[in-house]
Amino acid sequence: MCVGTDDRIRNGSRWSRYQRSDRLGLLSAAVAGSITLFAAESADDLKLPASFRNWYHVNTMVIDKASPLFEAMGGMHNVYIDSTGETALKNGEPYPDNTVLLVDLHEFTISDGSDVEGPRKATAIMLKDKTKYASTGGWGFQAWAGGDPTKPMVTDPAKQCFGCHQPKKDQDYVYSTYIP
């Protein structure tokens, strides 16, 4: 993860977590991969979850202009997990079917030295179903431009997303990890 000196949050252990968490950057890259996410069988069958901001907040990461990923997916990435997968996340275990991981990607600005969330760029999900999405490690993927459920962005799940997730096979293809 590349974060410019002027853009990072300098808040003790929180900043240390950002520095250690290249995994989140790769999750976001895979999730947003050109701000596009994907489903193995069909991206059309995945739906944007309602009220995800009430889910467990896994972490937040900012991809700023200093990152080579900025053009495709720059912004503030807020990562959430539903209650189905929360225990697996915290225990570092494989995720059960029906787990949903979600990245809420926003523009951001820097105001008085703080990163401030701006307009939504995209919302992306990973849905676990070992049988249905067997060809992509058991995960279906989709993203919606601006978080608008009428604007899906997925065209080829295997090429647009799963290739990026393969290096994390030992973590059930998920980059985000639990940070107590």
PDB file of N, CA and C in Angstrom, residues 18-19 27 37 40 42 52 57 72 75 82-83 89 114 126 141-142:
ATOM      1  N   TYR A  18      -2.190   0.592   9.206  1.00  0.00           N
ATOM      2  CA  TYR A  18      -2.213   0.923   7.780  1.00  0.00           C
ATOM      3  C   TYR A  18      -0.918   0.476   7.117  1.00  0.00           C
ATOM      4  N   GLN A  19       0.204   0.718   7.781  1.00  0.00           N
ATOM      5  CA  GLN A  19       1.483   0.360   7.190  1.00  0.00           C
ATOM      6  C   GLN A  19       1.602  -1.150   7.018  1.00  0.00           C
ATOM      7  N   LEU A  27      -6.880  -6.439  -1.360  1.00  0.00           N
ATOM      8  CA  LEU A  27      -8.310  -6.736  -1.372  1.00  0.00           C
ATOM      9  C   LEU A  27      -9.033  -5.665  -2.167  1.00  0.00           C
ATOM     10  N   LEU A  37     -15.979  -5.289  -9.960  1.00  0.00           N
ATOM     11  CA  LEU A  37     -15.983  -6.571  -9.283  1.00  0.00           C
ATOM     12  C   LEU A  37     -16.886  -7.528 -10.009  1.00  0.00           C
ATOM     13  N   ALA A  40     -18.496 -15.299 -10.368  1.00  0.00           N
ATOM     14  CA  ALA A  40     -18.008 -16.404 -11.177  1.00  0.00           C
ATOM     15  C   ALA A  40     -19.028 -16.851 -12.205  1.00  0.00           C
ATOM     16  N   SER A  42     -22.440 -15.605 -12.682  1.00  0.00           N
ATOM     17  CA  SER A  42     -23.099 -14.452 -13.274  1.00  0.00           C
ATOM     18  C   SER A  42     -23.078 -13.317 -12.272  1.00  0.00           C
ATOM     19  N   PHE A  52     -25.630  -2.002   5.088  1.00  0.00           N
ATOM     20  CA  PHE A  52     -24.339  -2.612   5.405  1.00  0.00           C
ATOM     21  C   PHE A  52     -23.533  -1.794   6.411  1.00  0.00           C
ATOM     22  N   HIS A  57     -17.331  -3.345  10.942  1.00  0.00           N
ATOM     23  CA  HIS A  57     -16.366  -2.587  10.145  1.00  0.00           C
ATOM     24  C   HIS A  57     -14.991  -3.218  10.325  1.00  0.00           C
ATOM     25  N   ALA A  72      -6.979   3.713 -10.983  1.00  0.00           N
ATOM     26  CA  ALA A  72      -8.080   2.752 -11.087  1.00  0.00           C
ATOM     27  C   ALA A  72      -8.979   2.743  -9.865  1.00  0.00           C
ATOM     28  N   GLY A  75      -9.053   6.318  -3.478  1.00  0.00           N
ATOM     29  CA  GLY A  75     -10.143   6.733  -2.612  1.00  0.00           C
ATOM     30  C   GLY A  75     -10.054   6.096  -1.242  1.00  0.00           C
ATOM     31  N   ASP A  82     -20.565  -9.090   6.975  1.00  0.00           N
ATOM     32  CA  ASP A  82     -21.851  -9.377   7.616  1.00  0.00           C
ATOM     33  C   ASP A  82     -21.656 -10.331   8.801  1.00  0.00           C
ATOM     34  N   SER A  83     -22.716 -10.543   9.560  1.00  0.00           N
ATOM     35  CA  SER A  83     -22.622 -11.370  10.770  1.00  0.00           C
ATOM     36  C   SER A  83     -22.308 -12.823  10.453  1.00  0.00           C
ATOM     37  N   LEU A  89     -13.774 -14.309  10.322  1.00  0.00           N
ATOM     38  CA  LEU A  89     -12.788 -13.228  10.177  1.00  0.00           C
ATOM     39  C   LEU A  89     -11.947 -13.119  11.439  1.00  0.00           C
ATOM     40  N   SER A 114      -6.604  15.907   7.982  1.00  0.00           N
ATOM     41  CA  SER A 114      -7.424  14.706   8.154  1.00  0.00           C
ATOM     42  C   SER A 114      -8.008  14.255   6.825  1.00  0.00           C
ATOM     43  N   MET A 126     -18.147  -9.347  -2.137  1.00  0.00           N
ATOM     44  CA  MET A 126     -17.749 -10.736  -2.354  1.00  0.00           C
ATOM     45  C   MET A 126     -18.771 -11.568  -1.593  1.00  0.00           C
ATOM     46  N   PHE A 141     -18.432 -12.123  -7.099  1.00  0.00           N
ATOM     47  CA  PHE A 141     -17.999 -10.733  -6.984  1.00  0.00           C
ATOM     48  C   PHE A 141     -18.904  -9.826  -7.810  1.00  0.00           C
ATOM     49  N   GLN A 142     -19.109  -8.618  -7.314  1.00  0.00           N
ATOM     50  CA  GLN A 142     -19.859  -7.609  -8.069  1.00  0.00           C
ATOM     51  C   GLN A 142     -19.547  -6.238  -7.492  1.00  0.00           C
TER      52      GLN A 142
END
